[in-house]
PDB file of C-alpha atoms and ligand atoms in Angstrom:
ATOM      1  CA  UNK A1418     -83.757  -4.092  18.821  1.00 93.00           C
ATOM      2  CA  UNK A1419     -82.342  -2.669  15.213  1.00 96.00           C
ATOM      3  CA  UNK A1420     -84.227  -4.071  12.388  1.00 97.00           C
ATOM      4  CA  UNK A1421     -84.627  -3.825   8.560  1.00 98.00           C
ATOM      5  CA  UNK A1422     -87.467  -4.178   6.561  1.00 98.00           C
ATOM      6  CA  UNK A1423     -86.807  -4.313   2.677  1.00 97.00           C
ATOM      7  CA  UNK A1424     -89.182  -5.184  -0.148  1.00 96.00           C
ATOM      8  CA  UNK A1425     -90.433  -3.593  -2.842  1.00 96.00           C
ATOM      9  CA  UNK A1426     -92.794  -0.665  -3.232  1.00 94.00           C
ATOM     10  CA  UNK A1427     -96.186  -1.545  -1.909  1.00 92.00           C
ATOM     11  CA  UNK A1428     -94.302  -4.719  -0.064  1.00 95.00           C
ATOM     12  CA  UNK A1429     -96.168  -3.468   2.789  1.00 94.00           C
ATOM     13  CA  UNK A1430     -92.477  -1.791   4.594  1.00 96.00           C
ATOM     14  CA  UNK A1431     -94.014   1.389   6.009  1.00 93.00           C
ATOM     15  CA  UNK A1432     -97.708  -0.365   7.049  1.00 92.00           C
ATOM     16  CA  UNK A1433     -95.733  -3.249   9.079  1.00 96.00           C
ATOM     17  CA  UNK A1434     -92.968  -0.711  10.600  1.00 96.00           C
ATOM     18  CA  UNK A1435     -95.727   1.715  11.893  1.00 94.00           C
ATOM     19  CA  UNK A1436     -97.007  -1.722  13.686  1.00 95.00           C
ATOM     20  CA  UNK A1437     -93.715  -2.850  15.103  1.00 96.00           C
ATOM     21  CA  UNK A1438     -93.020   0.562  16.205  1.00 95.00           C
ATOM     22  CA  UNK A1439     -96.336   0.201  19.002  1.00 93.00           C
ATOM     23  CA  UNK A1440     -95.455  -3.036  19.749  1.00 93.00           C
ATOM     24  CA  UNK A1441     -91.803  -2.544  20.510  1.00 93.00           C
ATOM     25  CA  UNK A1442     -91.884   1.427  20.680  1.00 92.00           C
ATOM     26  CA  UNK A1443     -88.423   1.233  18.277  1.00 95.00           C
ATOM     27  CA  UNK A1444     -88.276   4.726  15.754  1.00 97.00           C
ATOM     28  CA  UNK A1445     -89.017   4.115  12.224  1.00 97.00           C
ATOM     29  CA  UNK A1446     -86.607   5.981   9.676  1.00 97.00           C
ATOM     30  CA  UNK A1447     -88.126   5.478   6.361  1.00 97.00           C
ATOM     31  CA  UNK A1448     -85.736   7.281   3.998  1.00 97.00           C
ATOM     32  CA  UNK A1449     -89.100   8.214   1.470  1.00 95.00           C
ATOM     33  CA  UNK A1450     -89.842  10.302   3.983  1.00 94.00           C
ATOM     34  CA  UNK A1451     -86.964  11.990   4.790  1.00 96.00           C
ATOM     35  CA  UNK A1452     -86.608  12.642   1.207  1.00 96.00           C
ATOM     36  CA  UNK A1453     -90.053  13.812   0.748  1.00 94.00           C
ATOM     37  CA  UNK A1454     -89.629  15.961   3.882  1.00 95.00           C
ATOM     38  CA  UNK A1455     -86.553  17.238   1.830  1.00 95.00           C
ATOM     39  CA  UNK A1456     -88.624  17.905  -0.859  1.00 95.00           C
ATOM     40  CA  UNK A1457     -91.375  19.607   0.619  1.00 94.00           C
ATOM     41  CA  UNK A1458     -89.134  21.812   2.001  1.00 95.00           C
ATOM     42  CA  UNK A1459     -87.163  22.741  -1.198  1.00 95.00           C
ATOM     43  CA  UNK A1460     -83.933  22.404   0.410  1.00 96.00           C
ATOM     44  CA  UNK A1461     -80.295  21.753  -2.024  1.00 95.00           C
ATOM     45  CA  UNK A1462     -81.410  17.752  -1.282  1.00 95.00           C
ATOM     46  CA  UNK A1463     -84.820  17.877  -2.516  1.00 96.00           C
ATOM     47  CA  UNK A1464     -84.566  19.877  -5.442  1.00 96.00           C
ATOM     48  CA  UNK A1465     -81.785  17.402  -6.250  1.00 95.00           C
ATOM     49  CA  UNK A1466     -83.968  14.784  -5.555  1.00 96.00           C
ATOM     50  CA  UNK A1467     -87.314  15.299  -6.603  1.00 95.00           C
ATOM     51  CA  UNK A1468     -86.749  14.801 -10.267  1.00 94.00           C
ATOM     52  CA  UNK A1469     -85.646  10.739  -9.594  1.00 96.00           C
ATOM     53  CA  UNK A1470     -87.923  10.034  -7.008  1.00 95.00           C
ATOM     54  CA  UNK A1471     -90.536  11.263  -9.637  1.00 93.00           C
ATOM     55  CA  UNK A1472     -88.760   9.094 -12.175  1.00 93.00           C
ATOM     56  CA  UNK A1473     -89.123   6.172 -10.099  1.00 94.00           C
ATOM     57  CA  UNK A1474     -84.995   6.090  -9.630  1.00 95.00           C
ATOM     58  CA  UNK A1475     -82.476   5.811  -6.988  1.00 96.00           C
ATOM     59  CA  UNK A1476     -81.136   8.987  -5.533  1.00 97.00           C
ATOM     60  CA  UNK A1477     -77.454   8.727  -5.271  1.00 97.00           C
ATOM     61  CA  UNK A1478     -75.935   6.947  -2.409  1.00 98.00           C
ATOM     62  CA  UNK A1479     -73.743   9.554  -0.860  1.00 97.00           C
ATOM     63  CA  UNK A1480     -76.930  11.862  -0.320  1.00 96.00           C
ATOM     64  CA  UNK A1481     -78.722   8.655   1.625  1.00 97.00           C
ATOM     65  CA  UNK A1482     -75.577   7.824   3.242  1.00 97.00           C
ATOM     66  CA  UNK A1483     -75.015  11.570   4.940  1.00 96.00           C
ATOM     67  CA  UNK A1484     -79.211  11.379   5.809  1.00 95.00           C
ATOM     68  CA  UNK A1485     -79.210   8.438   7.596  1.00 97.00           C
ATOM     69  CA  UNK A1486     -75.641   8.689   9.257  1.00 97.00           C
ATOM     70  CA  UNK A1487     -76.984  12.124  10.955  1.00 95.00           C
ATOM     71  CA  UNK A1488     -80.531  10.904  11.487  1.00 97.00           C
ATOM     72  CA  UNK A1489     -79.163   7.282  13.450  1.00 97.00           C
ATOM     73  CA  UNK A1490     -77.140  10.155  15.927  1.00 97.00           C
ATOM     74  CA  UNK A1491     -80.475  11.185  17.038  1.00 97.00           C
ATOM     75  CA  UNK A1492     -80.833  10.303  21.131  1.00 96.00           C
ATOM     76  CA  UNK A1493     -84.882   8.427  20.046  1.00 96.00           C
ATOM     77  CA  UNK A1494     -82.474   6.016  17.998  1.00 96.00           C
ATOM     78  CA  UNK A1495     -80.459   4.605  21.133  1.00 93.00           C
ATOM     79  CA  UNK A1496     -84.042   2.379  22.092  1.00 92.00           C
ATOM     80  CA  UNK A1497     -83.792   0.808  18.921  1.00 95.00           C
ATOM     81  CA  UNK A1498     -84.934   1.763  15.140  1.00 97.00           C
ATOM     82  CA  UNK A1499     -86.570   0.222  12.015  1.00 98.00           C
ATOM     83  CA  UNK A1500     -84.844   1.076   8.733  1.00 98.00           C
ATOM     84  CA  UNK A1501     -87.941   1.338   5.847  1.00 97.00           C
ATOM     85  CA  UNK A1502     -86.370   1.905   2.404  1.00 96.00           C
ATOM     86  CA  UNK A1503     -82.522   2.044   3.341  1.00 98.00           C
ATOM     87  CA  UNK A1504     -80.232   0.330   2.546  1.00 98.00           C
ATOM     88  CA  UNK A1505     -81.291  -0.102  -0.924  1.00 97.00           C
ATOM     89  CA  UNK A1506     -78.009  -0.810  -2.795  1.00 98.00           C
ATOM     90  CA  UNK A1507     -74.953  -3.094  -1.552  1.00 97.00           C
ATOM     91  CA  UNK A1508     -72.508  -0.194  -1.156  1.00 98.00           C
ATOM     92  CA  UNK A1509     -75.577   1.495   1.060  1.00 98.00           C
ATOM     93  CA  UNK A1510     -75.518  -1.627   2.852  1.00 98.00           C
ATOM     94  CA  UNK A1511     -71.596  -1.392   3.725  1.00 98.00           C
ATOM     95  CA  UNK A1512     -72.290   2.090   4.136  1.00 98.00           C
ATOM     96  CA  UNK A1513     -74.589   1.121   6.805  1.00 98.00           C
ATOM     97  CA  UNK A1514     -72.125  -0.953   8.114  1.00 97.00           C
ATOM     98  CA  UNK A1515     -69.323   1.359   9.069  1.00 97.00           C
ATOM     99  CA  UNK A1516     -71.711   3.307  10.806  1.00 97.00           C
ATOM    100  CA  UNK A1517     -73.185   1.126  13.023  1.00 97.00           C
ATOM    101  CA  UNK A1518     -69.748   0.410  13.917  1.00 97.00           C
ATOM    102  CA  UNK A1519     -68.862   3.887  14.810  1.00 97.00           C
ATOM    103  CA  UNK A1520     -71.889   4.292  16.763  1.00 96.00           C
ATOM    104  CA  UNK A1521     -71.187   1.067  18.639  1.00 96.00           C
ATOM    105  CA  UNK A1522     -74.795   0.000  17.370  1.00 96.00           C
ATOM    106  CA  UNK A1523     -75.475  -3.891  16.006  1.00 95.00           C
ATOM    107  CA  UNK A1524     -78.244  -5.439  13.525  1.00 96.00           C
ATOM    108  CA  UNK A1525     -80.524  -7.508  14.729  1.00 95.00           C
ATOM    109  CA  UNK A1526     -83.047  -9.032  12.186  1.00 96.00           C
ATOM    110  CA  UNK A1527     -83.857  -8.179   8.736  1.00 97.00           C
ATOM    111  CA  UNK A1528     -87.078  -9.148   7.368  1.00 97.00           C
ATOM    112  CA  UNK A1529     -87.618  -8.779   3.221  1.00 98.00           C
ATOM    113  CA  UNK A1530     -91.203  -8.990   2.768  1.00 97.00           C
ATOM    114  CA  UNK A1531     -91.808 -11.154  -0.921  1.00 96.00           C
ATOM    115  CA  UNK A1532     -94.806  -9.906  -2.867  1.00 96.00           C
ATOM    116  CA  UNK A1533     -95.740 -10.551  -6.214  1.00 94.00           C
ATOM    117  CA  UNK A1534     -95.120  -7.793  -8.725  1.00 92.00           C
ATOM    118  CA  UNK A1535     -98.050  -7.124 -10.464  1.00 89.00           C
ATOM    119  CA  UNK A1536     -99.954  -7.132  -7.294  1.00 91.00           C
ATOM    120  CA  UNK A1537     -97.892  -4.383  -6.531  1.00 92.00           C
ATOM    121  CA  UNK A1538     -98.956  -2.194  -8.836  1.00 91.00           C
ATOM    122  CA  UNK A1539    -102.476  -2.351  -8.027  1.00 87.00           C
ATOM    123  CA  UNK A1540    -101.428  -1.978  -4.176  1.00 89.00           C
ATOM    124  CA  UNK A1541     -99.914   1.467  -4.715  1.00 92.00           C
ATOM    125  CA  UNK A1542    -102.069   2.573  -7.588  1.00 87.00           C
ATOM    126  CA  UNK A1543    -104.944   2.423  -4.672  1.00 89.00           C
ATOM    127  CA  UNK A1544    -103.071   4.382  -1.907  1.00 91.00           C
ATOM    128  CA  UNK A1545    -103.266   7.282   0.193  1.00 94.00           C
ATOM    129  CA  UNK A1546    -102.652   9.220   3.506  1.00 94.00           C
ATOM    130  CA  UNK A1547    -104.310  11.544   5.504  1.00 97.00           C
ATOM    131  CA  UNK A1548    -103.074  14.770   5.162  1.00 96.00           C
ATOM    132  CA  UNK A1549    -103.086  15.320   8.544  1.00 97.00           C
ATOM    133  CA  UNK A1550    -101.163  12.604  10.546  1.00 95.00           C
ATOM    134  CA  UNK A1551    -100.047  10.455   7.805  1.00 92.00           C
ATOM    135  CA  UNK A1552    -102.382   7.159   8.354  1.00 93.00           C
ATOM    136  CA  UNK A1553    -101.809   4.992   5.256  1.00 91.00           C
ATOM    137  CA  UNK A1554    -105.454   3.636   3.382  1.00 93.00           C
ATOM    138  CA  UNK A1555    -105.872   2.015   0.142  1.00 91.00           C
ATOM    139  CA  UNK A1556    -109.322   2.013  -1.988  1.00 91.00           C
ATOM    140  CA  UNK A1557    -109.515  -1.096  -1.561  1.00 89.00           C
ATOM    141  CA  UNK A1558    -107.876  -2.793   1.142  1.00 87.00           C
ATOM    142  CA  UNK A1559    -107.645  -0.575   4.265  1.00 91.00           C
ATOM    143  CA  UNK A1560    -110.559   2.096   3.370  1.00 95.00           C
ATOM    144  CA  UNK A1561    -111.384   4.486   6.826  1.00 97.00           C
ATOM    145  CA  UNK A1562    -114.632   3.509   8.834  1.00 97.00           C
ATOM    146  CA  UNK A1563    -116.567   6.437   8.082  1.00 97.00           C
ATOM    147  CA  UNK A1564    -115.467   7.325   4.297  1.00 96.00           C
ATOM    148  CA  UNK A1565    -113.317  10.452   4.516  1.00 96.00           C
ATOM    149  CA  UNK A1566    -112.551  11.271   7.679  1.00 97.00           C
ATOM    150  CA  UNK A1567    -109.004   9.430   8.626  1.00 98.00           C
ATOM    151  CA  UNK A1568    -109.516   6.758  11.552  1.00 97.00           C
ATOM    152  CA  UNK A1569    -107.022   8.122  13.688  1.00 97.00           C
ATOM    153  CA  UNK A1570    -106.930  11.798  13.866  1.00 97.00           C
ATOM    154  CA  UNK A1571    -110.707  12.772  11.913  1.00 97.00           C
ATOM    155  CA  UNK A1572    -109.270  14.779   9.565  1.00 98.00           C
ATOM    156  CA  UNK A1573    -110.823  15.105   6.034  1.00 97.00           C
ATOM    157  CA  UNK A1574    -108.111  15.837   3.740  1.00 97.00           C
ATOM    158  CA  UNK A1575    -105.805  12.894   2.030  1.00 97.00           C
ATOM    159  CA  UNK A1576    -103.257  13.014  -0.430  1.00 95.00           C
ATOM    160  CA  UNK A1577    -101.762  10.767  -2.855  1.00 93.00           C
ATOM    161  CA  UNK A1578     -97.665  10.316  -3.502  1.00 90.00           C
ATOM    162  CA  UNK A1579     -96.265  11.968  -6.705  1.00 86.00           C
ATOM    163  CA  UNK A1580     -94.633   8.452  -7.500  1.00 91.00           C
ATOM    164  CA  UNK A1581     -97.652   6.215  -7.139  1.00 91.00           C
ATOM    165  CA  UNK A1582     -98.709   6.239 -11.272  1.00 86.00           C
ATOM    166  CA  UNK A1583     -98.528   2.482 -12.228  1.00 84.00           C
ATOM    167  CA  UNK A1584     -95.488   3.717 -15.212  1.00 87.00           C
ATOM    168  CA  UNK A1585     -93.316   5.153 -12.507  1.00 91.00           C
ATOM    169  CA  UNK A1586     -94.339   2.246 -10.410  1.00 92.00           C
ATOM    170  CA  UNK A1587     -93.237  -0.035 -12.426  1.00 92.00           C
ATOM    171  CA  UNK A1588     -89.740   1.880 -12.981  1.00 93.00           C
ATOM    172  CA  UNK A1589     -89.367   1.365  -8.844  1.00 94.00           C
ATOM    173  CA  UNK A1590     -89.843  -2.317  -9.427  1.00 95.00           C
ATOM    174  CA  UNK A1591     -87.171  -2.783 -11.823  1.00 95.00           C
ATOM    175  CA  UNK A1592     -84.799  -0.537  -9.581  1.00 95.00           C
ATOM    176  CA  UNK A1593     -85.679  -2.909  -6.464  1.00 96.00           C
ATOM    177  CA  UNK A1594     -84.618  -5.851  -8.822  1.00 96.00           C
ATOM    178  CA  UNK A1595     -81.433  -4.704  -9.431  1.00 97.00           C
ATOM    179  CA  UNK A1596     -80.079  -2.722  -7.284  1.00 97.00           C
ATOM    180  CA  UNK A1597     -81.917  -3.964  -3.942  1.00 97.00           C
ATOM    181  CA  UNK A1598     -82.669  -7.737  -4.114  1.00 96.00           C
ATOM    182  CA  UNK A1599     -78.858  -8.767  -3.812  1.00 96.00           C
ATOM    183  CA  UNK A1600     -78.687  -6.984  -0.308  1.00 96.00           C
ATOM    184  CA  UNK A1601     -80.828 -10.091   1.237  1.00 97.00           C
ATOM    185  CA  UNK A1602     -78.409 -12.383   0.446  1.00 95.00           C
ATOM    186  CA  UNK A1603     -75.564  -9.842   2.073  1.00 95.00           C
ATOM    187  CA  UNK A1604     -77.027 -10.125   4.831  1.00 96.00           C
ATOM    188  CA  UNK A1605     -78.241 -13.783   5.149  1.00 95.00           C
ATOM    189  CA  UNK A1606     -74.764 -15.083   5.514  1.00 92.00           C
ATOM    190  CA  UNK A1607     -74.805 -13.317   8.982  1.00 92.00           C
ATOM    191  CA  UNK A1608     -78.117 -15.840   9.865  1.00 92.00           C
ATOM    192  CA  UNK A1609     -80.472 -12.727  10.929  1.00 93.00           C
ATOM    193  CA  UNK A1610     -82.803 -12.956   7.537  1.00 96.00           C
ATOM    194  CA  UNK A1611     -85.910 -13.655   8.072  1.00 96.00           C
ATOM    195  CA  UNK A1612     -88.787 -14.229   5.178  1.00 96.00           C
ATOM    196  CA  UNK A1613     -92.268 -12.784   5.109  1.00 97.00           C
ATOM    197  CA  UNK A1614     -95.007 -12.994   2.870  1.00 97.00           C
ATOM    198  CA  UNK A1615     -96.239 -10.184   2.022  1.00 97.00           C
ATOM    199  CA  UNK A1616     -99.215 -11.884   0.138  1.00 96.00           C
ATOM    200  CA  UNK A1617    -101.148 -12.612   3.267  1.00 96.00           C
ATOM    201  CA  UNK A1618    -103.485  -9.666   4.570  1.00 94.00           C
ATOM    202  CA  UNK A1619    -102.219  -6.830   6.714  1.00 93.00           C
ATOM    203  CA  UNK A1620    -102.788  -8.493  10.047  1.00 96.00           C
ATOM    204  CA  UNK A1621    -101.557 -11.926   8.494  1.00 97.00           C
ATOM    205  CA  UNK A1622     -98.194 -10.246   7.515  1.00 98.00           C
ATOM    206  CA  UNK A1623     -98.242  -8.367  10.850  1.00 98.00           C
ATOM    207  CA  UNK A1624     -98.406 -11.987  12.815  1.00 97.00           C
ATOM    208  CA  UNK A1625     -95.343 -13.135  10.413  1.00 96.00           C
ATOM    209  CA  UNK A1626     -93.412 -10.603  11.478  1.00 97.00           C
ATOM    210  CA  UNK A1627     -94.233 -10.619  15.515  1.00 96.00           C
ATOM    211  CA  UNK A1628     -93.706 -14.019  15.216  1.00 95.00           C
ATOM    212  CA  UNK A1629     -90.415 -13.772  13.126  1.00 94.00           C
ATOM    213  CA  UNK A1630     -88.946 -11.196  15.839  1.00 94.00           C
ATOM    214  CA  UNK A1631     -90.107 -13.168  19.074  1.00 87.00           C
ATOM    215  CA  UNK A1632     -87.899 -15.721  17.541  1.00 73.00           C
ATOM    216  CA  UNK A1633     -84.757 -14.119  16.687  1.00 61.00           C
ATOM    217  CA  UNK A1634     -84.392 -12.004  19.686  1.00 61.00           C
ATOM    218  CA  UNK A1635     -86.836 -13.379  22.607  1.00 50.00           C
ATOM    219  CA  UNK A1636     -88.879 -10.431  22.638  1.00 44.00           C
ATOM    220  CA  UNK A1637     -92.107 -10.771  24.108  1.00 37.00           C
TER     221      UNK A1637
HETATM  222  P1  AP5 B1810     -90.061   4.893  -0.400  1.00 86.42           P
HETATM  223  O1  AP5 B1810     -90.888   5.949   0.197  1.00 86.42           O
HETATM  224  O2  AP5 B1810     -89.173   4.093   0.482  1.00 86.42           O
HETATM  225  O3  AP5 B1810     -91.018   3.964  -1.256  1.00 86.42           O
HETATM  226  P2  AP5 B1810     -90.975   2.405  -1.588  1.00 86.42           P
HETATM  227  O4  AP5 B1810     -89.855   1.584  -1.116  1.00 86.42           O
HETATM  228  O5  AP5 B1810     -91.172   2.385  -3.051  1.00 86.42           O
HETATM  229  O6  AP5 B1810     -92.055   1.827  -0.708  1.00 86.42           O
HETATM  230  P3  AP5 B1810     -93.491   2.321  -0.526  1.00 86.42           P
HETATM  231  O7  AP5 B1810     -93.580   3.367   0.528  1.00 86.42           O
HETATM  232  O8  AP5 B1810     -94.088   2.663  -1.841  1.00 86.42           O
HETATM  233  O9  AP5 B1810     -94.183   0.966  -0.075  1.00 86.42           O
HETATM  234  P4  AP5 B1810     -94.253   0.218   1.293  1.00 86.42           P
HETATM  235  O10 AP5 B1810     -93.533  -1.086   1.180  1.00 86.42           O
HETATM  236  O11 AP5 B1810     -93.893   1.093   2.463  1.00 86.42           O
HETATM  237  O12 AP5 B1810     -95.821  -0.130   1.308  1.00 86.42           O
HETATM  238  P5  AP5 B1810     -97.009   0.465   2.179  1.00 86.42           P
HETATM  239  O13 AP5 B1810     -96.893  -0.031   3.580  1.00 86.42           O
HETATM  240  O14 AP5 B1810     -97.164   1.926   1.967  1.00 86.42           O
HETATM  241  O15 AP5 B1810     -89.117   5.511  -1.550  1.00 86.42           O
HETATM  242  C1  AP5 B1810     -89.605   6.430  -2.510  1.00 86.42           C
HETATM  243  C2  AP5 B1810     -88.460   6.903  -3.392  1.00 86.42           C
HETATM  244  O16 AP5 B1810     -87.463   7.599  -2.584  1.00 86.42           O
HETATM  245  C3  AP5 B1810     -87.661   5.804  -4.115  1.00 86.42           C
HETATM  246  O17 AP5 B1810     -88.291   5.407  -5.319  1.00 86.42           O
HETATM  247  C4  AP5 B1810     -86.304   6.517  -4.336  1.00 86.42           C
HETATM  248  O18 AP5 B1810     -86.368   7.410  -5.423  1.00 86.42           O
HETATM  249  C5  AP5 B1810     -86.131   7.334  -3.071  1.00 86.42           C
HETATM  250  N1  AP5 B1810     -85.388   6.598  -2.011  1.00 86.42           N
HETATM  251  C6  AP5 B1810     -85.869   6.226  -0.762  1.00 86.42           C
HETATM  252  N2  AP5 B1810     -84.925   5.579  -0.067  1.00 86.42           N
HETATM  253  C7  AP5 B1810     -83.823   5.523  -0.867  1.00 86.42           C
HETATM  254  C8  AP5 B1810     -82.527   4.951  -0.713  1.00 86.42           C
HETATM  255  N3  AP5 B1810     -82.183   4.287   0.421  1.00 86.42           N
HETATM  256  N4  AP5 B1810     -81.647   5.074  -1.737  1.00 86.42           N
HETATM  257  C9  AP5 B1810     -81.973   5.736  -2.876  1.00 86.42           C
HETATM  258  N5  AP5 B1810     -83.198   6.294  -3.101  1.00 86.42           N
HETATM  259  C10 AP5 B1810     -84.109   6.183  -2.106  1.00 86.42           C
HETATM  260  O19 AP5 B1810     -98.232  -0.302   1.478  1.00 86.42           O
HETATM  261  C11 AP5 B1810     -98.686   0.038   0.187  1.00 86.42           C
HETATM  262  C12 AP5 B1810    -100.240  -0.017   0.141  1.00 86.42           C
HETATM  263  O20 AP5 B1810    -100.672  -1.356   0.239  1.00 86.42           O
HETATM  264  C13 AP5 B1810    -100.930   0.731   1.284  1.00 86.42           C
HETATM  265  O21 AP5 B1810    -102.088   1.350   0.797  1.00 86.42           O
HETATM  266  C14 AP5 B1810    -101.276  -0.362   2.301  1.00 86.42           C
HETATM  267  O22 AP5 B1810    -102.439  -0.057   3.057  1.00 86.42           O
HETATM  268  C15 AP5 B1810    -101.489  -1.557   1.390  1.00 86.42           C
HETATM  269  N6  AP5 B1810    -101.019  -2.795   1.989  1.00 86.42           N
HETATM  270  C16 AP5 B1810     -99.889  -2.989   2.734  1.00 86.42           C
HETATM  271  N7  AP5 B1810     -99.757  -4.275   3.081  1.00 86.42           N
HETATM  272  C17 AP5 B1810    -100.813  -4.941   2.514  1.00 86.42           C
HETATM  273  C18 AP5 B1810    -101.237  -6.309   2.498  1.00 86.42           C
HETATM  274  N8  AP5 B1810    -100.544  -7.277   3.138  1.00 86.42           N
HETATM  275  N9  AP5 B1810    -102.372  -6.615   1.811  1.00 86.42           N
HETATM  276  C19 AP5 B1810    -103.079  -5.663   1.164  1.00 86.42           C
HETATM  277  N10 AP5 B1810    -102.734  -4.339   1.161  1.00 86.42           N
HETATM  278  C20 AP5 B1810    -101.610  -3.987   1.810  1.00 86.42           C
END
């Protein structure tokens, strides 16, 4: 099963793919991470891209193209993959296209979560990981059991994302306006669109989504 999830930032993309991925054991390839990996690294791709991520921008779509065409090569991607965060423009979309046709690979479902905006902002504003294995928390919503020591691997360290001020977070919002929301209708002339809420709670979204993919491709 190939899948994308798109929504905004803080739609709830990389908390519902880490889901789908034990359920289904698919691969999730979240582009914000392969950029940040990029960036962490200091490679010729994230020096170029660490000043727009930080600005809340696109990075240009030849440098996300070349990523993900390499990355969907990969042998773990032949069981099936999650995109989280790509495509995110409609020539990254046709992009996407050509290459699953070279790679004799198909689409499946694609499932835009739809969140309020302002909500958003107080979603990521409250977010962070553990420095260790990269659980996601929020203040708020998702805190750890025993405060600061991460749930799944007892580490004690957590870190917050760069990009995550409500100002930048509000630039992201305006980029997934125009340059993102006009993939869903790309892709729901081809009947495999399927909306979620992304209002509910976590495991309320998560049941939306099971149920959405049970549907489409009688997976139990
Ligand atoms: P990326 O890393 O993809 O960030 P994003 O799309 O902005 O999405 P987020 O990771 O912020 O949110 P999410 O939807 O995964 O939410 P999460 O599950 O964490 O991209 C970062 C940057 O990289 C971009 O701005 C751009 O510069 C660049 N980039 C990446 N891909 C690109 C591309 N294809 N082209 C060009 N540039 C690209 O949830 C958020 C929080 O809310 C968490 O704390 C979570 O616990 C909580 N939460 C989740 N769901 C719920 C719920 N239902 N109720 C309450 N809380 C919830």
């Amino acid at each position: 099963m190939n899948l994308i999830l798109l929504g905004p930032p803080g739609a709830g993309k990389g908390t519902q793919a880490k889901r789908i991925v034990e359920a289904f054991k698919l691969v999730q390839l979240s582009t914000g991470d392969m950029l940040r990996a990029e960036v962490a690294k200091r490679s010729e791709i994230g020096r170029q891209a660490a000043a727009i991520m930080k600005a809340g921008l696109l990075v240009p779509d030849e440098m996300i193209d070349n990523l993900m065409d390499s990355r969907l090569d990969q042998e773990d991607c032949r069981n099936g993959f999650i995109l989280d965060g790509f495509p995110r423009t409609l020539p990254q979309a046709a992009a996407l296209d050509g290459m699953l046709t070279k790679k004799n690979m198909a689409l499946d479902a694609v499932l835009p979560i739809q969140v309020d905006d302002e909500a958003m902002v107080q979603r990521i504003s409250g977010r962070y990981t553990c420095a260790k294995c990269g659980e996601g928390y929020h203040d708020t919503f998702k805190r750890p059991k025993v405060a600061g020591v991460c749930d799944v691997c007892g580490a004690h360290e957590f870190t917050r994302r760069d990009d995550d001020k409500a100002e930048t977070v509000r630039a992201r919002l305006k980029a997934y306006h125009a340059q993102t929301e006009p993939i869903i209708s790309y892709y729901r002339k081809r009947g495999i669109v399927h909306n979620i809420d992304g209002m509910l709670s976590i495991d309320g979204v998560t049941e939306q989504v099971m149920a959405a993919l049970k549907e489409h491709v009688g997976a139990a």
